[in-house]
mmCIF file of C-alpha atoms in Angstrom:
data_model
loop_
_atom_site.group_PDB
_atom_site.id
_atom_site.type_symbol
_atom_site.label_atom_id
_atom_site.label_comp_id
_atom_site.label_asym_id
_atom_site.label_seq_id
_atom_site.Cartn_x
_atom_site.Cartn_y
_atom_site.Cartn_z
ATOM 1 C CA MET A 328 7.020 3.814 -20.018
ATOM 2 C CA MET A 329 9.210 2.962 -18.093
ATOM 3 C CA LYS A 330 13.027 3.448 -18.843
ATOM 4 C CA MET A 331 15.260 1.083 -18.342
ATOM 5 C CA TYR A 332 18.854 0.508 -18.504
ATOM 6 C CA ASN A 333 20.377 -1.729 -21.204
ATOM 7 C CA ALA A 334 16.451 -1.914 -21.432
ATOM 8 C CA LYS A 335 17.729 -5.500 -24.280
ATOM 9 C CA TYR A 336 19.484 -7.472 -21.485
ATOM 10 C CA LYS A 337 16.412 -6.783 -19.379
ATOM 11 C CA GLU A 338 13.669 -7.755 -21.623
ATOM 12 C CA ILE A 339 15.601 -11.361 -22.616
ATOM 13 C CA TYR A 340 16.412 -11.894 -18.825
ATOM 14 C CA LEU A 341 12.180 -10.921 -19.014
ATOM 15 C CA GLU A 342 11.341 -12.861 -22.013
ATOM 16 C CA LEU A 343 12.762 -16.202 -19.742
ATOM 17 C CA LYS A 344 9.652 -15.792 -17.194
ATOM 18 C CA THR A 345 7.500 -17.528 -17.082
ATOM 19 C CA SER A 346 5.567 -15.392 -14.537
ATOM 20 C CA ASP A 347 3.686 -12.048 -16.036
ATOM 21 C CA ASN A 348 3.202 -11.222 -12.240
ATOM 22 C CA TYR A 349 7.226 -11.685 -12.166
ATOM 23 C CA ARG A 350 7.065 -9.422 -15.164
ATOM 24 C CA ILE A 351 5.663 -6.542 -13.977
ATOM 25 C CA ASN A 352 7.471 -6.297 -10.411
ATOM 26 C CA PHE A 353 10.891 -6.564 -12.162
ATOM 27 C CA ARG A 354 10.165 -3.525 -14.357
ATOM 28 C CA TRP A 355 8.908 -1.561 -12.293
ATOM 29 C CA MET A 356 12.073 -2.760 -10.061
ATOM 30 C CA PHE A 357 14.589 -1.831 -12.587
ATOM 31 C CA SER A 358 12.197 1.683 -13.543
ATOM 32 C CA LYS A 359 13.957 2.229 -10.287
ATOM 33 C CA SER A 360 17.309 0.796 -10.183
ATOM 34 C CA PHE A 361 17.961 3.273 -13.565
ATOM 35 C CA GLU A 362 18.092 6.421 -12.108
ATOM 36 C CA PHE A 363 21.286 4.631 -10.064
ATOM 37 C CA GLU A 364 22.757 2.330 -13.282
ATOM 38 C CA GLN A 365 22.993 5.429 -15.239
ATOM 39 C CA ARG A 366 25.227 7.111 -11.675
ATOM 40 C CA PHE A 367 26.935 4.379 -11.508
ATOM 41 C CA SER A 368 27.420 3.693 -14.932
ATOM 42 C CA ARG A 369 27.048 -0.338 -14.391
ATOM 43 C CA ASP A 370 24.409 -2.574 -14.998
ATOM 44 C CA LEU A 371 21.917 -3.358 -11.656
ATOM 45 C CA PHE A 372 23.858 -6.476 -12.198
ATOM 46 C CA ASP A 373 27.680 -5.473 -11.527
ATOM 47 C CA PHE A 374 26.435 -3.494 -8.567
ATOM 48 C CA SER A 375 28.724 -3.960 -5.327
ATOM 49 C CA ALA A 376 27.729 -4.636 -2.149
ATOM 50 C CA ASP A 377 28.149 -0.869 -1.159
ATOM 51 C CA GLN A 378 25.287 0.072 -4.220
ATOM 52 C CA LEU A 379 22.709 -2.073 -3.079
ATOM 53 C CA ARG A 380 22.701 -0.829 0.258
ATOM 54 C CA GLU A 381 23.009 3.436 -1.889
ATOM 55 C CA PHE A 382 19.893 1.586 -3.523
ATOM 56 C CA PHE A 383 17.213 -0.370 -0.970
ATOM 57 C CA LEU A 384 18.407 3.282 1.322
ATOM 58 C CA SER A 385 16.232 5.531 -1.328
ATOM 59 C CA ARG A 386 13.301 2.911 -1.243
ATOM 60 C CA ASN A 387 10.738 2.396 2.071
ATOM 61 C CA PHE A 388 10.592 -0.332 1.915
ATOM 62 C CA SER A 389 9.943 -3.202 5.155
ATOM 63 C CA LYS A 390 12.412 -6.186 6.141
ATOM 64 C CA ASN A 391 9.411 -8.299 4.553
ATOM 65 C CA THR A 392 9.704 -6.636 1.399
ATOM 66 C CA THR A 393 13.229 -6.427 1.455
ATOM 67 C CA ALA A 394 13.420 -9.154 1.256
ATOM 68 C CA ILE A 395 11.665 -10.134 -1.539
ATOM 69 C CA PHE A 396 13.456 -7.620 -4.047
ATOM 70 C CA LEU A 397 16.529 -8.306 -2.593
ATOM 71 C CA SER A 398 15.728 -12.437 -3.989
ATOM 72 C CA MET A 399 14.629 -10.734 -7.255
ATOM 73 C CA ILE A 400 18.246 -9.400 -7.270
ATOM 74 C CA GLU A 401 19.891 -12.464 -6.669
ATOM 75 C CA ASP A 402 18.565 -14.369 -9.463
ATOM 76 C CA TYR A 403 19.329 -11.652 -11.902
ATOM 77 C CA VAL A 404 23.229 -10.913 -11.311
ATOM 78 C CA ASN A 405 22.938 -15.054 -11.306
ATOM 79 C CA TRP A 406 21.649 -14.800 -14.274
ATOM 80 C CA GLY A 407 24.171 -12.506 -14.899
ATOM 81 C CA ILE A 408 26.659 -13.995 -13.634
ATOM 82 C CA SER A 409 25.573 -17.584 -15.664
ATOM 83 C CA THR A 410 24.995 -15.657 -19.817
ATOM 84 C CA ASN A 411 28.703 -13.974 -19.176
ATOM 85 C CA ARG A 412 27.052 -10.850 -19.060
ATOM 86 C CA THR A 413 28.980 -9.417 -16.283
ATOM 87 C CA ILE A 414 32.151 -7.914 -15.344
ATOM 88 C CA SER A 415 32.828 -9.479 -12.596
ATOM 89 C CA LYS A 416 32.343 -13.854 -12.341
ATOM 90 C CA ASP A 417 31.484 -13.924 -8.829
ATOM 91 C CA SER A 418 27.790 -13.007 -7.007
ATOM 92 C CA GLN A 419 28.288 -10.308 -4.595
ATOM 93 C CA PHE A 420 25.732 -12.023 -2.344
ATOM 94 C CA ASP A 421 28.151 -14.738 -1.451
ATOM 95 C CA LYS A 422 30.221 -11.960 0.027
ATOM 96 C CA ILE A 423 27.400 -10.596 2.663
ATOM 97 C CA ASP A 424 25.158 -12.064 5.422
ATOM 98 C CA LYS A 425 21.393 -11.686 3.861
ATOM 99 C CA GLU A 426 20.241 -11.752 7.229
ATOM 100 C CA SER A 427 22.499 -8.574 8.358
ATOM 101 C CA PHE A 428 22.201 -6.997 4.899
ATOM 102 C CA ILE A 429 18.153 -6.882 5.490
ATOM 103 C CA GLU A 430 18.651 -5.507 8.844
ATOM 104 C CA ASP A 431 20.885 -2.249 7.838
ATOM 105 C CA ILE A 432 19.221 -1.663 4.556
ATOM 106 C CA SER A 433 15.645 -2.049 5.783
ATOM 107 C CA LYS A 434 13.837 1.811 6.628
ATOM 108 C CA HIS A 435 12.307 2.155 10.310
ATOM 109 C CA GLN A 436 8.314 2.164 9.253
ATOM 110 C CA ALA A 437 6.155 4.748 10.421
ATOM 111 C CA LYS A 438 3.965 3.361 12.363
ATOM 112 C CA PHE A 439 0.739 6.474 10.806
ATOM 113 C CA LEU A 440 0.546 7.301 7.554
ATOM 114 C CA SER A 441 0.222 10.300 5.396
ATOM 115 C CA ASN A 442 -2.564 11.769 3.874
ATOM 116 C CA LYS A 443 -0.468 12.372 0.643
ATOM 117 C CA GLN A 444 1.389 8.310 0.741
ATOM 118 C CA VAL A 445 -2.109 6.964 1.477
ATOM 119 C CA GLU A 446 -3.740 9.352 -1.651
ATOM 120 C CA GLU A 447 -0.706 8.114 -3.843
ATOM 121 C CA ILE A 448 -1.454 4.247 -2.676
ATOM 122 C CA SER A 449 -5.772 4.036 -2.768
ATOM 123 C CA GLY A 450 -4.413 5.818 -7.155
ATOM 124 C CA ALA A 451 -6.059 9.529 -6.044
ATOM 125 C CA LYS A 452 -3.155 11.616 -6.167
ATOM 126 C CA ILE A 453 0.969 11.779 -7.310
ATOM 127 C CA TYR A 454 2.976 12.543 -5.390
ATOM 128 C CA GLY A 455 6.401 10.958 -6.673
ATOM 129 C CA TYR A 456 6.522 8.234 -3.847
ATOM 130 C CA LYS A 457 8.483 4.761 -4.071
ATOM 131 C CA TYR A 458 6.443 2.674 -3.749
ATOM 132 C CA ALA A 459 5.196 -0.769 -6.411
ATOM 133 C CA PRO A 460 1.565 -0.121 -8.255
ATOM 134 C CA LEU A 461 -1.136 -1.691 -6.675
ATOM 135 C CA ARG A 462 -2.765 -4.417 -9.170
ATOM 136 C CA ASN A 463 -6.227 -4.392 -8.193
ATOM 137 C CA LYS A 464 -9.155 -0.920 -7.767
ATOM 138 C CA GLN A 465 -10.001 -3.791 -5.232
ATOM 139 C CA ASP A 466 -7.082 -3.033 -3.038
ATOM 140 C CA GLN A 467 -7.011 0.926 -3.695
ATOM 141 C CA LEU A 468 -10.547 1.172 -2.148
ATOM 142 C CA MET A 469 -9.441 -0.901 0.717
ATOM 143 C CA VAL A 470 -6.664 1.187 1.561
ATOM 144 C CA TYR A 471 -8.744 4.286 1.172
ATOM 145 C CA LEU A 472 -12.071 3.345 2.996
ATOM 146 C CA ALA A 473 -10.102 1.832 5.707
ATOM 147 C CA PHE A 474 -8.147 5.957 5.969
ATOM 148 C CA LEU A 475 -11.995 6.868 5.371
ATOM 149 C CA GLY A 476 -13.429 5.026 8.674
ATOM 150 C CA VAL A 477 -15.219 2.828 6.775
ATOM 151 C CA THR A 478 -14.518 -0.260 7.809
ATOM 152 C CA GLY A 479 -16.974 -1.343 11.254
ATOM 153 C CA LYS A 480 -16.193 -3.307 13.334
ATOM 154 C CA GLY A 481 -14.621 -6.107 12.039
ATOM 155 C CA ASN A 482 -14.357 -5.078 9.277
ATOM 156 C CA HIS A 483 -18.379 -5.792 8.979
ATOM 157 C CA TYR A 484 -18.790 -2.222 6.694
ATOM 158 C CA LEU A 485 -16.392 -2.761 4.022
ATOM 159 C CA LEU A 486 -17.685 -6.758 3.293
ATOM 160 C CA ASN A 487 -21.010 -5.584 3.788
ATOM 161 C CA LEU A 488 -20.914 -3.051 0.979
ATOM 162 C CA LYS A 489 -22.680 -3.003 -2.094
ATOM 163 C CA MET A 490 -23.486 -1.021 -4.475
ATOM 164 C CA SER A 491 -26.834 -0.748 -3.864
ATOM 165 C CA ASP A 492 -25.140 0.849 -0.521
ATOM 166 C CA VAL A 493 -23.931 3.863 -2.427
ATOM 167 C CA ASN A 494 -25.576 7.184 -4.180
ATOM 168 C CA GLU A 495 -23.924 8.390 -6.612
ATOM 169 C CA GLU A 496 -25.817 11.809 -7.002
ATOM 170 C CA GLU A 497 -26.298 12.531 -2.909
ATOM 171 C CA LEU A 498 -22.057 11.065 -2.604
ATOM 172 C CA TYR A 499 -22.969 8.956 0.521
ATOM 173 C CA ILE A 500 -22.818 4.641 0.295
ATOM 174 C CA LYS A 501 -25.437 2.949 3.294
ATOM 175 C CA VAL A 502 -24.135 0.894 6.420
ATOM 176 C CA GLU A 503 -25.216 -0.693 9.653
ATOM 177 C CA ASP A 504 -28.951 -1.794 7.921
ATOM 178 C CA GLY A 505 -29.205 1.639 5.952
ATOM 179 C CA SER A 506 -28.938 3.200 9.030
ATOM 180 C CA ARG A 507 -26.155 5.471 8.925
ATOM 181 C CA LYS A 508 -25.286 7.112 6.024
ATOM 182 C CA ILE A 509 -22.015 8.188 5.833
ATOM 183 C CA HIS A 510 -20.697 10.651 3.158
ATOM 184 C CA LEU A 511 -17.845 10.630 0.736
ATOM 185 C CA ASN A 512 -15.811 12.742 -1.700
ATOM 186 C CA PRO A 513 -16.236 12.623 -5.633
ATOM 187 C CA PHE A 514 -13.023 9.765 -5.643
ATOM 188 C CA ALA A 515 -13.971 7.307 -3.786
ATOM 189 C CA ILE A 516 -17.040 7.218 -4.863
ATOM 190 C CA ASN A 517 -15.636 6.423 -8.691
ATOM 191 C CA LEU A 518 -13.264 4.087 -6.836
ATOM 192 C CA ILE A 519 -15.771 2.267 -5.780
ATOM 193 C CA LYS A 520 -17.685 1.355 -8.605
ATOM 194 C CA GLU A 521 -14.463 0.535 -10.593
ATOM 195 C CA ALA A 522 -13.598 -2.104 -7.628
ATOM 196 C CA HIS A 523 -17.024 -3.749 -7.912
ATOM 197 C CA GLN A 524 -16.635 -4.165 -11.475
ATOM 198 C CA GLU A 525 -13.433 -5.907 -11.478
ATOM 199 C CA ARG A 526 -13.643 -9.891 -12.477
ATOM 200 C CA ILE A 527 -10.538 -11.145 -11.839
ATOM 201 C CA TYR A 528 -8.887 -10.248 -9.545
ATOM 202 C CA TRP A 529 -4.510 -10.528 -9.063
ATOM 203 C CA LYS A 530 -2.173 -11.708 -6.356
ATOM 204 C CA TYR A 531 0.869 -10.394 -5.120
ATOM 205 C CA MET A 532 4.875 -11.462 -5.787
ATOM 206 C CA GLY A 533 5.778 -13.372 -2.995
ATOM 207 C CA GLU A 534 1.679 -13.886 -1.627
ATOM 208 C CA ASN A 535 0.438 -17.354 -0.368
ATOM 209 C CA SER A 536 -2.459 -17.384 -1.294
ATOM 210 C CA ASN A 537 -4.414 -20.741 -2.427
ATOM 211 C CA PHE A 538 -4.641 -19.458 -6.058
ATOM 212 C CA ARG A 539 -4.499 -22.930 -6.794
ATOM 213 C CA GLY A 540 -0.299 -22.183 -9.493
ATOM 214 C CA HIS A 541 -2.220 -18.613 -11.011
ATOM 215 C CA GLU A 542 -1.993 -15.460 -10.890
ATOM 216 C CA TYR A 543 -5.107 -14.538 -10.874
ATOM 217 C CA SER A 544 -8.252 -15.666 -8.914
ATOM 218 C CA GLU A 545 -12.181 -14.620 -10.945
ATOM 219 C CA LEU A 546 -14.439 -13.365 -8.857
ATOM 220 C CA VAL A 547 -17.906 -13.778 -8.577
ATOM 221 C CA GLU A 548 -20.807 -12.246 -9.882
ATOM 222 C CA SER A 549 -22.652 -10.568 -6.382
ATOM 223 C CA ASP A 550 -24.071 -7.580 -5.468
ATOM 224 C CA TYR A 551 -21.263 -7.205 -3.140
ATOM 225 C CA VAL A 552 -17.730 -3.976 -3.788
ATOM 226 C CA PHE A 553 -15.186 -6.912 -2.489
ATOM 227 C CA LYS A 554 -15.648 -9.764 -4.003
ATOM 228 C CA LYS A 555 -14.858 -13.455 -3.278
ATOM 229 C CA ALA A 556 -13.048 -15.732 -5.058
ATOM 230 C CA ASN A 557 -14.764 -18.100 -7.443
ATOM 231 C CA SER A 558 -14.422 -21.533 -6.257
ATOM 232 C CA GLY A 559 -17.635 -22.714 -5.385
ATOM 233 C CA GLY A 560 -18.579 -20.669 -2.132
ATOM 234 C CA ASN A 561 -21.869 -18.325 -2.388
ATOM 235 C CA PRO A 562 -21.942 -15.263 -3.972
ATOM 236 C CA GLU A 563 -24.947 -13.971 -1.400
ATOM 237 C CA THR A 564 -22.944 -14.143 1.442
ATOM 238 C CA PRO A 565 -20.279 -12.056 1.424
ATOM 239 C CA MET A 566 -15.811 -12.106 1.742
ATOM 240 C CA GLY A 567 -14.776 -12.718 5.122
ATOM 241 C CA ASN A 568 -12.671 -10.999 8.087
ATOM 242 C CA GLY A 569 -9.694 -13.230 7.620
ATOM 243 C CA SER A 570 -9.427 -12.698 3.493
ATOM 244 C CA LEU A 571 -9.687 -9.483 3.360
ATOM 245 C CA ARG A 572 -7.138 -9.394 6.033
ATOM 246 C CA LYS A 573 -5.039 -11.666 4.082
ATOM 247 C CA ARG A 574 -5.677 -9.288 1.059
ATOM 248 C CA LEU A 575 -3.972 -6.043 2.804
ATOM 249 C CA ASP A 576 -0.858 -8.049 4.085
ATOM 250 C CA ALA A 577 -0.058 -8.899 0.208
ATOM 251 C CA ILE A 578 0.104 -5.120 -0.445
ATOM 252 C CA ARG A 579 1.521 -3.971 2.854
ATOM 253 C CA ASP A 580 4.454 -6.909 1.851
ATOM 254 C CA HIS A 581 4.095 -5.395 -1.980
ATOM 255 C CA ILE A 582 4.793 -1.781 -1.292
ATOM 256 C CA GLY A 583 7.111 -2.006 1.804
ATOM 257 C CA LEU A 584 5.202 -0.501 4.559
ATOM 258 C CA GLU A 585 2.814 -1.924 7.955
ATOM 259 C CA MET A 586 -0.718 -0.808 7.710
ATOM 260 C CA SER A 587 -3.097 -3.303 8.986
ATOM 261 C CA PHE A 588 -7.421 -1.633 9.129
ATOM 262 C CA ASN A 589 -6.468 -0.420 12.832
ATOM 263 C CA SER A 590 -3.481 1.586 12.095
ATOM 264 C CA LEU A 591 -4.717 2.792 8.770
ATOM 265 C CA GLU A 592 -8.151 4.049 10.504
ATOM 266 C CA ARG A 593 -5.578 6.121 12.683
ATOM 267 C CA SER A 594 -3.777 7.377 10.300
ATOM 268 C CA GLY A 595 -7.290 9.300 8.634
ATOM 269 C CA MET A 596 -8.212 9.749 12.880
ATOM 270 C CA ILE A 597 -5.423 12.140 12.831
ATOM 271 C CA PHE A 598 -5.365 12.972 9.558
ATOM 272 C CA LEU A 599 -8.585 14.627 10.088
ATOM 273 C CA ALA A 600 -7.547 16.700 13.482
ATOM 274 C CA LYS A 601 -4.558 18.217 10.893
ATOM 275 C CA VAL A 602 -7.634 19.881 8.690
ATOM 276 C CA ILE A 603 -9.480 21.288 11.682
ATOM 277 C CA TYR A 604 -6.346 22.193 13.912
ATOM 278 C CA ASP A 605 -6.303 23.896 10.538
ATOM 279 C CA ARG A 606 -9.263 25.369 10.228
ATOM 280 C CA ASP A 607 -9.767 26.435 14.317
ATOM 281 C CA GLY A 608 -5.846 26.797 15.582
ATOM 282 C CA TYR A 609 -7.289 24.146 18.489
ATOM 283 C CA LEU A 610 -7.569 20.355 19.354
ATOM 284 C CA ASN A 611 -10.720 20.086 21.657
ATOM 285 C CA ALA A 612 -12.771 17.604 22.698
ATOM 286 C CA LYS A 613 -15.657 20.269 22.028
ATOM 287 C CA ASN A 614 -14.203 20.173 18.005
ATOM 288 C CA LEU A 615 -13.121 17.023 17.467
ATOM 289 C CA LYS A 616 -17.326 15.496 17.995
ATOM 290 C CA ASP A 617 -17.859 15.231 14.586
ATOM 291 C CA LEU A 618 -14.076 14.104 13.906
ATOM 292 C CA PHE A 619 -15.077 10.999 17.169
ATOM 293 C CA ASP A 620 -18.568 10.241 15.214
ATOM 294 C CA LYS A 621 -17.420 9.626 12.436
ATOM 295 C CA TYR A 622 -14.587 7.508 13.805
ATOM 296 C CA ARG A 623 -16.553 5.197 16.271
ATOM 297 C CA VAL A 624 -15.454 6.443 18.941
ATOM 298 C CA LYS A 625 -16.961 5.792 21.461
ATOM 299 C CA ASP A 626 -19.727 8.860 23.600
ATOM 300 C CA ASP A 627 -18.100 8.985 27.071
ATOM 301 C CA MET A 628 -14.935 11.597 28.279
ATOM 302 C CA GLN A 629 -12.774 9.424 28.943
ATOM 303 C CA SER A 630 -12.556 7.671 25.609
ATOM 304 C CA ARG A 631 -13.363 11.015 23.864
ATOM 305 C CA SER A 632 -10.125 11.923 26.025
ATOM 306 C CA LYS A 633 -7.639 9.346 25.373
ATOM 307 C CA GLN A 634 -8.398 9.937 21.490
ATOM 308 C CA LEU A 635 -8.251 13.786 21.578
ATOM 309 C CA GLN A 636 -4.492 13.484 23.808
ATOM 310 C CA PHE A 637 -3.551 10.372 20.188
ATOM 311 C CA VAL A 638 -4.311 12.787 18.021
ATOM 312 C CA ARG A 639 -2.220 16.278 19.692
ATOM 313 C CA ARG A 640 -0.035 13.836 20.473
ATOM 314 C CA GLU A 641 0.502 11.488 16.741
ATOM 315 C CA ILE A 642 -0.427 15.370 14.050
ATOM 316 C CA PRO A 643 3.460 16.366 14.916
ATOM 317 C CA LYS A 644 4.663 12.727 14.571
ATOM 318 C CA VAL A 645 3.052 12.688 10.778
ATOM 319 C CA TYR A 646 3.563 15.991 9.647
ATOM 320 C CA LYS A 647 6.900 17.719 10.746
ATOM 321 C CA GLU A 648 5.748 20.797 9.547
ATOM 322 C CA TYR A 649 4.298 21.087 12.939
ATOM 323 C CA GLU A 650 6.911 19.740 15.292
ATOM 324 C CA ASN A 651 7.175 23.205 16.705
ATOM 325 C CA GLU A 652 3.177 23.899 16.528
ATOM 326 C CA ASN A 653 1.463 23.700 20.539
ATOM 327 C CA LEU A 654 -1.052 21.304 19.715
ATOM 328 C CA GLY A 655 -2.051 21.261 23.571
ATOM 329 C CA ARG A 656 -0.413 18.846 24.433
#
């Protein structure tokens, strides 16, 4: 159960919202502002600019996500003023330059994510990060598989993945027309099944999608795991890569982290290289061969040497406990 400060007031406000999507996002935000409202002994709509800054700095939001949630708070402040529930009759938003404020409170985004961040975003484990939960199993799966290197050129593996490609007993999927097997963990296999069972795709607040005014879209019935919207298209053809990328863009703004399919895949490379380093105590082209094969690095000296230097350089940036390790940089 999410805790909300002055829950009675907030429930009245939420009842005015006709959009389930807005209510879900507001509830999540109110649950995160609860500890600050308790500490300041005042409702969110009475926060000063400095208190708002402190609250946002506790998040890990990009500029886009900061702008979305700041707009939500402004709406709540205006409601509090209009219903005579606030201490002041003036909005703190009239006293700040929003553009500069957003620049000030947005976090500098790391280029790559840790395994713990990806596991929490995808629902594999909970570590206590401050990300808004994803609304669709298809989205959780998309992030997780990209991290595991299951993308392919132009996201071919994701777009063409079917349930008939999944071997639940031996924990692998077939790609490249069945000529290649990719072994996965039980969580990934189960998430594939859950994603395939979804019949509705929920949009995210602020998402610019053609949902015809609705908060969700029905999905086509097909053997494809990543299903396209049921808008009259051929269910026997896969979703387009552009549509898949739009989904990831919406996820990025929803949770406030910069990410792309490329950065997720390279984040997975960094993590697997870390695991190999933990096992062997060193990194070289020989003990990274399986990693290079898994992430489709060209089998030539120049390409693999470049990626070797990449993981040696990036491991200490993503996993701070390796800052003083000699990784052969």
